[in-house]
mmCIF file of C-alpha atoms in Angstrom:
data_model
loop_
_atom_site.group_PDB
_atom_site.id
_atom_site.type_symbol
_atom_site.label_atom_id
_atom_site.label_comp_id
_atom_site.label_asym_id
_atom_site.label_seq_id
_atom_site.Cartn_x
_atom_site.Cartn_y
_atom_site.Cartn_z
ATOM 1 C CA UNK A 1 -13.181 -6.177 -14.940
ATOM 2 C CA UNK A 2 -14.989 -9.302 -16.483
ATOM 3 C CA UNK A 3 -11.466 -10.411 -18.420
ATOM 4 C CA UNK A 4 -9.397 -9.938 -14.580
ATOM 5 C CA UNK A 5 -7.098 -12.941 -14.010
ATOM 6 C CA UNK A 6 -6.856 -14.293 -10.237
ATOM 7 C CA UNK A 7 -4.409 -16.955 -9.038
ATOM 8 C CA UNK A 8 -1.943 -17.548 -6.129
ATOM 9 C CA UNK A 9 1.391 -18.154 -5.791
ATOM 10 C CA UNK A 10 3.571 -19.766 -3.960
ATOM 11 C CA UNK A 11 6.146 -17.041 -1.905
ATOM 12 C CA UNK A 12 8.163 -17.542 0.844
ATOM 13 C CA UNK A 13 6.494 -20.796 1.741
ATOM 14 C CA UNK A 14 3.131 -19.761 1.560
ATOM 15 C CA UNK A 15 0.258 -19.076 -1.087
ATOM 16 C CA UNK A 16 0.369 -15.193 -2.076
ATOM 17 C CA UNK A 17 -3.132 -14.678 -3.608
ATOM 18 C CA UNK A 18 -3.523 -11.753 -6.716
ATOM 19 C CA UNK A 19 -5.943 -10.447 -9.152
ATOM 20 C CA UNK A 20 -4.441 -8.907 -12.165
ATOM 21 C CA UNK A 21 -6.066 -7.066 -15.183
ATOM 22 C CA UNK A 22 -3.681 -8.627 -17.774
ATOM 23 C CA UNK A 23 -2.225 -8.048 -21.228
ATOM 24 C CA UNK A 24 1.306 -7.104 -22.678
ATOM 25 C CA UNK A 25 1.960 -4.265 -20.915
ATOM 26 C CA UNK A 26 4.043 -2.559 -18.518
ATOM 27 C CA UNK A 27 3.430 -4.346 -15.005
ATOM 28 C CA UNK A 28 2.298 -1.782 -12.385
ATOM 29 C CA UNK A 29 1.973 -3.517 -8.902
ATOM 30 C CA UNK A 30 -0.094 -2.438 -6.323
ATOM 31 C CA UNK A 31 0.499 -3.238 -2.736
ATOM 32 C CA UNK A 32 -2.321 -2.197 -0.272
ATOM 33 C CA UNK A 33 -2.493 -0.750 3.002
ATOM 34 C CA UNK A 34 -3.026 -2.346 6.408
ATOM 35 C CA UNK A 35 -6.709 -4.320 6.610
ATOM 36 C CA UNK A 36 -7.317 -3.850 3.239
ATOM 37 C CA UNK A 37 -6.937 -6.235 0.182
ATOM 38 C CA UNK A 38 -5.776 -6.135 -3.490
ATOM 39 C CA UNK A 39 -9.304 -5.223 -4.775
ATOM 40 C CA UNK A 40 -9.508 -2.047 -3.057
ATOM 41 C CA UNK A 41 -7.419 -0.829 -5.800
ATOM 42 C CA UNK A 42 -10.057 -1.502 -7.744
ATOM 43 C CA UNK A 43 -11.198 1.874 -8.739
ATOM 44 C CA UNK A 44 -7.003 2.296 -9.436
ATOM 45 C CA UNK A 45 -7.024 -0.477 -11.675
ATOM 46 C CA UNK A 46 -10.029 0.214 -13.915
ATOM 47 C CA UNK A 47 -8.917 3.622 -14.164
ATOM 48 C CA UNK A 48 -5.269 2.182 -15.742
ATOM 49 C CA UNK A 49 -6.011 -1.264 -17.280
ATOM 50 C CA UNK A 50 -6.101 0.215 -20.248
ATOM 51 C CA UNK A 51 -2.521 1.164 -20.573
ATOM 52 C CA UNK A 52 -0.654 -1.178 -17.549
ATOM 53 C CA UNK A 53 -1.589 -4.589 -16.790
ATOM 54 C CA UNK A 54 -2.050 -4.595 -13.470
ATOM 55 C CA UNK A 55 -1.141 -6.755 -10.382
ATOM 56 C CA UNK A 56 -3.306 -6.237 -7.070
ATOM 57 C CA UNK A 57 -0.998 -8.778 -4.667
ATOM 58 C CA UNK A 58 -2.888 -9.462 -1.202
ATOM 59 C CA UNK A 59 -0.176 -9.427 1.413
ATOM 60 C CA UNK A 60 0.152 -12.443 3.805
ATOM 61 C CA UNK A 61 -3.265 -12.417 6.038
ATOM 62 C CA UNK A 62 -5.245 -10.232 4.115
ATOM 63 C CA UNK A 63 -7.747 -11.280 1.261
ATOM 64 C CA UNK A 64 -7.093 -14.814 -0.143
ATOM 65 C CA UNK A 65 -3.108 -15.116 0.934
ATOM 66 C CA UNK A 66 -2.500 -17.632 3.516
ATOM 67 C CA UNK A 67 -2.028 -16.322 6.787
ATOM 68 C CA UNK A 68 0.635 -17.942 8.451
ATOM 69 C CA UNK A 69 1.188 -17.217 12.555
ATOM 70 C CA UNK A 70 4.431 -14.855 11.799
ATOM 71 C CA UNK A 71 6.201 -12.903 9.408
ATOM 72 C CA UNK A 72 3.910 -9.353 9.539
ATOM 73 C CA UNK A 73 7.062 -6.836 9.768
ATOM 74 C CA UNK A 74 7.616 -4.947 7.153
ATOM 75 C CA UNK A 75 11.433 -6.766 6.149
ATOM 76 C CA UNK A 76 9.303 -9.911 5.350
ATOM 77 C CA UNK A 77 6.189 -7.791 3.348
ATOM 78 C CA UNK A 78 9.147 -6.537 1.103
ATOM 79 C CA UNK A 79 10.481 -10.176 0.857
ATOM 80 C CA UNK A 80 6.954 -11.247 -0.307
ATOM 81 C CA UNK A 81 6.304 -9.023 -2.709
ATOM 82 C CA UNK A 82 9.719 -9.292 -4.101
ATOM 83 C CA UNK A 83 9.166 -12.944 -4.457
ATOM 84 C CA UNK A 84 5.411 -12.220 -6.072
ATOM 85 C CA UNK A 85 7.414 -10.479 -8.981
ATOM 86 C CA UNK A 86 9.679 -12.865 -9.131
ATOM 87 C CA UNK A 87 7.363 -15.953 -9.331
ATOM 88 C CA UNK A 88 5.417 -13.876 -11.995
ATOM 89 C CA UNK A 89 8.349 -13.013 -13.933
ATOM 90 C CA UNK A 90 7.559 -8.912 -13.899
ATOM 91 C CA UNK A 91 10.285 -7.105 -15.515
ATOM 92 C CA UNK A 92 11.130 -3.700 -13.806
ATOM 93 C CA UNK A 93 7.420 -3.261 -12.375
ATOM 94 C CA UNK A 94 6.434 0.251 -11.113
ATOM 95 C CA UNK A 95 5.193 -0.860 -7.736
ATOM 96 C CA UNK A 96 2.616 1.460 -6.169
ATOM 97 C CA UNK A 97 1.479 1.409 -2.129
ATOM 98 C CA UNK A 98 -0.804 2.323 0.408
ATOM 99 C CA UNK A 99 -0.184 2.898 4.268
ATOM 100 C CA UNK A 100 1.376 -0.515 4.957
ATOM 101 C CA UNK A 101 2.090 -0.786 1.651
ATOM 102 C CA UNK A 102 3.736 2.112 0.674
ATOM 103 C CA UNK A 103 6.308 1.905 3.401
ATOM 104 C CA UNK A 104 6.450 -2.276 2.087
ATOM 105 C CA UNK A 105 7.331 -0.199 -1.301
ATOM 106 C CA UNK A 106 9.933 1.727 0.021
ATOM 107 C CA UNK A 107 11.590 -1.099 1.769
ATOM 108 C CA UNK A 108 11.591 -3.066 -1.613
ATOM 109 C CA UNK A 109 12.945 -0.361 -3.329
ATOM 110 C CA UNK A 110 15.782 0.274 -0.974
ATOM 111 C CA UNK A 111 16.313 -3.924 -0.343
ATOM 112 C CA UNK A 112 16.209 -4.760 -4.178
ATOM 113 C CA UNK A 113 16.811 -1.333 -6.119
ATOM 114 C CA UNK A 114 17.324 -2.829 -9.481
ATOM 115 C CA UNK A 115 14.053 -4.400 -9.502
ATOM 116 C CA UNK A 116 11.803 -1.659 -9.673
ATOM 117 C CA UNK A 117 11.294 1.028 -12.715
ATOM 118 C CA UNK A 118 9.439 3.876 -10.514
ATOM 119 C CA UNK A 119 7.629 3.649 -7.136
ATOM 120 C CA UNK A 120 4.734 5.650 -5.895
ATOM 121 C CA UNK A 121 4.118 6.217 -2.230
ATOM 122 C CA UNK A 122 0.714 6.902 -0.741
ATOM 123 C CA UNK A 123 0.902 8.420 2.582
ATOM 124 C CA UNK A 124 3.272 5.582 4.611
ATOM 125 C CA UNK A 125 4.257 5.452 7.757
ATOM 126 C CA UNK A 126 7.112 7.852 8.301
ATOM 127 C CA UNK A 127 9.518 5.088 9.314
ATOM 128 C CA UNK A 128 12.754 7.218 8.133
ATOM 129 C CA UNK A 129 11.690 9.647 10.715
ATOM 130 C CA UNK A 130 13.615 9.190 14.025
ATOM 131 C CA UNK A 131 10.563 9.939 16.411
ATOM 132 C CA UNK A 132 7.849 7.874 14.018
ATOM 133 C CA UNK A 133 5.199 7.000 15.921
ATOM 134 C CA UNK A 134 2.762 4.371 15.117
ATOM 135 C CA UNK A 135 5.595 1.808 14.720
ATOM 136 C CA UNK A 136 4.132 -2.189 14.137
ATOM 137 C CA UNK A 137 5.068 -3.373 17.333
ATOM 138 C CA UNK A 138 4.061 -0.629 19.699
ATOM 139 C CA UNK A 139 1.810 -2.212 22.499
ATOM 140 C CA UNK A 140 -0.566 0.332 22.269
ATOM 141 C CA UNK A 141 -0.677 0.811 18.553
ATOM 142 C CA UNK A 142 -1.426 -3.333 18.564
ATOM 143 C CA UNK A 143 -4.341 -2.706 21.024
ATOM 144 C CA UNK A 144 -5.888 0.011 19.301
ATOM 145 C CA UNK A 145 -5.900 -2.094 16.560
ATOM 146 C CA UNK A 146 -6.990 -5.250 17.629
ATOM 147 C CA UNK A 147 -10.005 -3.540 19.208
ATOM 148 C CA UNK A 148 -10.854 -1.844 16.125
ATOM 149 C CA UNK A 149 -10.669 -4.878 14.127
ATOM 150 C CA UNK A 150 -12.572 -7.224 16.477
ATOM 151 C CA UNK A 151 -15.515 -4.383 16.103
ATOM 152 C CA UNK A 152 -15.139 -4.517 12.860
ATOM 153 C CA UNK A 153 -14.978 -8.340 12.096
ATOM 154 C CA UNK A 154 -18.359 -8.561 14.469
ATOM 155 C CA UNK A 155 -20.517 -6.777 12.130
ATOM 156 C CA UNK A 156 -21.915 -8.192 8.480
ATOM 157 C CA UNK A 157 -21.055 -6.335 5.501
ATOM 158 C CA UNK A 158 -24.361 -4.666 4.428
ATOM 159 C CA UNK A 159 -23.598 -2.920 8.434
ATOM 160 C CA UNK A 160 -20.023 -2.150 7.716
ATOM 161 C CA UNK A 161 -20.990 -0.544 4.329
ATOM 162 C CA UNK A 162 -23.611 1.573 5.514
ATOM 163 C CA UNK A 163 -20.924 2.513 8.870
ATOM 164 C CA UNK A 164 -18.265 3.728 6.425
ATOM 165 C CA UNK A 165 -20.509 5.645 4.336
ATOM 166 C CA UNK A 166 -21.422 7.621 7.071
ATOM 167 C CA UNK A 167 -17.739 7.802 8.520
ATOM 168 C CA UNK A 168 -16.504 8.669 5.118
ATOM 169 C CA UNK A 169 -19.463 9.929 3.064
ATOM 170 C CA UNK A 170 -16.807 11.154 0.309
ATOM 171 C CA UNK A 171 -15.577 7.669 -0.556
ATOM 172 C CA UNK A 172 -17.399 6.544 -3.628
ATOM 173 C CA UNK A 173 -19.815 3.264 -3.239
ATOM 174 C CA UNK A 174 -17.067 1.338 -5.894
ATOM 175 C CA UNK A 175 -14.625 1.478 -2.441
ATOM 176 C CA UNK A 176 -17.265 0.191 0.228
ATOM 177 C CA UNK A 177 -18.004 -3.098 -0.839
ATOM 178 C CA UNK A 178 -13.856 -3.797 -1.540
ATOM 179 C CA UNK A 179 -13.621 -2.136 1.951
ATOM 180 C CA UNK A 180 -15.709 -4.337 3.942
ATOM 181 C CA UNK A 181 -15.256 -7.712 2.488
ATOM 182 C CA UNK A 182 -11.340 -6.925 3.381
ATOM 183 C CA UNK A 183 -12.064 -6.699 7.326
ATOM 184 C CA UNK A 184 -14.038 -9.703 7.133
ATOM 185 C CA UNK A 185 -11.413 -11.663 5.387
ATOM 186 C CA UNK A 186 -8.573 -10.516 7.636
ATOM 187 C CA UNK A 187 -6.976 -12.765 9.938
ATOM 188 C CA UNK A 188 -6.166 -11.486 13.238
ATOM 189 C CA UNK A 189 -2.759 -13.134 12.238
ATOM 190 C CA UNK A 190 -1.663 -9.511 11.110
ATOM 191 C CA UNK A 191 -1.123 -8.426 14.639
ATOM 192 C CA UNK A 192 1.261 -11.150 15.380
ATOM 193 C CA UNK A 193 4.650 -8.657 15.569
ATOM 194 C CA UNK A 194 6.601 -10.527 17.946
ATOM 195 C CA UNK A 195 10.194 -10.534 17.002
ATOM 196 C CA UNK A 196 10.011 -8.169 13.986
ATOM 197 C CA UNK A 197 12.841 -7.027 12.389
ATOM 198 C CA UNK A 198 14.686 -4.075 13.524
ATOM 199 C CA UNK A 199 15.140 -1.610 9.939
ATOM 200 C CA UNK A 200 18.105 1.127 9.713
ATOM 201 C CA UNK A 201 15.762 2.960 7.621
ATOM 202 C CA UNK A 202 17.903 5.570 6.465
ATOM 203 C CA UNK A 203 20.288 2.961 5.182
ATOM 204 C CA UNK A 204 17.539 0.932 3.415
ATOM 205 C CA UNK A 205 16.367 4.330 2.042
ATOM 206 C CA UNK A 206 19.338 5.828 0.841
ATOM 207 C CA UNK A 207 19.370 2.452 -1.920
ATOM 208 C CA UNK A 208 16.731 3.895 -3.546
ATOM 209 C CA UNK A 209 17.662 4.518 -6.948
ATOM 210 C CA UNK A 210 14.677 4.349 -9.257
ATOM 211 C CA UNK A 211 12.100 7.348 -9.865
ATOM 212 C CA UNK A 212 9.824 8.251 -6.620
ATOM 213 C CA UNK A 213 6.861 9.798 -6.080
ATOM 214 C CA UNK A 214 5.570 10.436 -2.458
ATOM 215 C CA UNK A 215 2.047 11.798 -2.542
ATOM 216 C CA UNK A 216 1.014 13.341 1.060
ATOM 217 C CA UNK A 217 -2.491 15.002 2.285
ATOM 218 C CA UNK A 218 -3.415 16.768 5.356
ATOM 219 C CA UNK A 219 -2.278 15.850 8.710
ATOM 220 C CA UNK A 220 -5.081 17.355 10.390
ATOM 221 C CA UNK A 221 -7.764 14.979 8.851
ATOM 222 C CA UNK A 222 -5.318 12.081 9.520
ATOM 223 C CA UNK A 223 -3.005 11.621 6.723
ATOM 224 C CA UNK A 224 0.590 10.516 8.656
ATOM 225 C CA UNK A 225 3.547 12.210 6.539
ATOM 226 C CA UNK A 226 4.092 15.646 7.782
ATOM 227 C CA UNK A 227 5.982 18.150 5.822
ATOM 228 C CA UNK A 228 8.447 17.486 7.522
ATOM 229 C CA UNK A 229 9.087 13.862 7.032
ATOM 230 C CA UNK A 230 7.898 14.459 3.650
ATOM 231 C CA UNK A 231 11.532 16.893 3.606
ATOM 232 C CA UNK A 232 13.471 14.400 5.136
ATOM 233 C CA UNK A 233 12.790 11.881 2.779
ATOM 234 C CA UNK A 234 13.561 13.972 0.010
ATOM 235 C CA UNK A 235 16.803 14.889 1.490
ATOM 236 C CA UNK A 236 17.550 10.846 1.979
ATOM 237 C CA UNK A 237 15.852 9.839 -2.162
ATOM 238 C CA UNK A 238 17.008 13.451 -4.124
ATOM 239 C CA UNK A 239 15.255 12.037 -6.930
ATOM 240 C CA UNK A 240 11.645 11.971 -5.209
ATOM 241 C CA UNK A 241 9.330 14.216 -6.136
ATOM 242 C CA UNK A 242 6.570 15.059 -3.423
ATOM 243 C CA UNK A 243 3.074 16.256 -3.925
ATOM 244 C CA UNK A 244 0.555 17.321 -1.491
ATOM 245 C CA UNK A 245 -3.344 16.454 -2.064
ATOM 246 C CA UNK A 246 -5.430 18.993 0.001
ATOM 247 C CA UNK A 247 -8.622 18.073 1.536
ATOM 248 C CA UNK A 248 -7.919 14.617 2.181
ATOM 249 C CA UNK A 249 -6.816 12.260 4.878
ATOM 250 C CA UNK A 250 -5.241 8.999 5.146
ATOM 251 C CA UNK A 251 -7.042 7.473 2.295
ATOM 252 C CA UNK A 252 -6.086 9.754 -0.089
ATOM 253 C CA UNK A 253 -7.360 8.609 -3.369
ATOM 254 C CA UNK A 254 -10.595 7.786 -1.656
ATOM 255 C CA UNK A 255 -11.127 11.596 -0.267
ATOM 256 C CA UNK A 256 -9.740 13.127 -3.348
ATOM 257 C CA UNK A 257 -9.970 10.515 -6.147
ATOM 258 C CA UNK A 258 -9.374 12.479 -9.186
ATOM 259 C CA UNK A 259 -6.789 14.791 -7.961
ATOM 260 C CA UNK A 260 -4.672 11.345 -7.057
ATOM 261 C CA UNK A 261 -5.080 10.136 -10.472
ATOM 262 C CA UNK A 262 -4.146 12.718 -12.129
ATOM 263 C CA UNK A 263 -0.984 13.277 -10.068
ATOM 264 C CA UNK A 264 -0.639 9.580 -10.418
ATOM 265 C CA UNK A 265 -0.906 9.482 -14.238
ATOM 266 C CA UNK A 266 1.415 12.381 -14.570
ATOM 267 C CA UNK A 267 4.329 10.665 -12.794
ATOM 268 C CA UNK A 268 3.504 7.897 -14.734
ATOM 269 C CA UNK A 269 4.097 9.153 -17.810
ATOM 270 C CA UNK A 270 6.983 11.269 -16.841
ATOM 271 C CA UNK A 271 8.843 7.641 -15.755
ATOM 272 C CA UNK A 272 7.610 5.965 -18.995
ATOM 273 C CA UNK A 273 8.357 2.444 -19.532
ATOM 274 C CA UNK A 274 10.853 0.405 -18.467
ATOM 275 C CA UNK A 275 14.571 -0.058 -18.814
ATOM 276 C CA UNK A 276 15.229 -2.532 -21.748
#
């Protein structure tokens, strides 16, 4: 981690910041979920370094990215981390999300489908789904949320360490620290969803052209894609390839870190490198 690169960019009109672990090697971006930042990948990243160089983008309002008053639906996320490719001149990246990120993934896959080699999918929001709940500007989704974060954002991060290794006493100490110092550098910006973007989502998805993997976990302990979405999806991207993580949530390659990587690694080198 010593030899990691940081920088920023400029995207969209506004500074993008990401860390990156370098060399000439395939690119493999990594777009995080909602409150988080790049370094939460971190445990991701160490784990791969060795084979992709890897870029750890911090979407607009989260980590070190400016965080402008609008532009938090997930049309303009795509557009951002399209243009973070671009600016770094990434040739057919595999682009891997979280939450927020995964479903920013999808949308970039389906927007620009040439641009990616393979994406990976981490639990997103089922947005293909015609009854998908949880969507960015539901009034009572942005309440919950701004509650949660103004709790969060009021405590320092030695408290919000030792709170989420209670909550999640699974998650290994490498994802605390990342964890916390993202809800202290998030700007309440993020919540800012007036006048987002309305998505025909199976349009966008039926663009999808390059190799996908969706990795789900159980719904019971939180995770969002049901088995059912998981099936529609495959019916709308016949090329995806789903796998289910047991005994884990949401988070799923905090809960069951190994398991993830090794499903992760396998897809990886079933897609290989990229196109020429």
């Amino acid at each position: 981690m010593a030899t990691w690169q940081s920088g920023d960019v400029q995207v969209n009109g506004i500074k993008l910041h990401y860390t990156r672990t370098g060399g000439a090697k395939q690119p493999l971006v990594l777009a995080h979920g909602f409150s988080d930042n790049g370094l939460c990948w971190t445990p991701v990243a160490q784990a791969l370094e060795t084979m992709y160089d890897v870029i750890m983008v911090n979407s607009r309002g989260h980590g070190g990215s400016d965080a402008p008053e609008t532009g938090y639906d997930t049309a303009q996320l795509a557009a951002d981390l399209h243009g973070v490719i671009q600016a770094l001149a990434l040739k057919q990246p595999i682009v891997m999300g979280h939450s927020m990120g995964a479903i920013t993934t999808l949308k970039l896959a389906g927007t620009y489908p040439d641009v990616p080699h393979a994406i990976i999918l981490e639990d997103p929001p089922a947005r293909w789904m015609e009854d998908s709940e949880n969507r960015p500007n539901n009034a009572d989704w942005l309440a919950e949320r701004r509650a949660r974060l103004t709790d969060l954002k009021s405590k320092t991060r030695d408290e919000l360490i030792a709170q989420q290794r209670a909550a999640s006493p699974n998650w290994s100490d490498e994802e605390l620290g990342p964890w916390a110092d993202a809800k202290l550098q998030l700007s309440m910006n993020v919540l800012n969803r007036e006048g987002a973007e309305e998505i025909d989502w199976h349009a966008v998805v039926r663009r999808v052209t390059c190799p996908a993997l969706l990795i789900t976990a159980d719904t019971d302990r939180s995770a969002i894609v049901s088995p059912e979405a998981a099936d529609e999806l495959k019916k709308l991207v016949p090329q995806l390839q789903v796998v289910h993580i047991p005994r884990a949530g949401h988070n799923i390659r905090r809960e069951q870190f190994t398991r993830y990587m090794d499903v992760v690694q396998c897809f990886l080198a079933e897609v290989g490198t990229a196109r020429g």
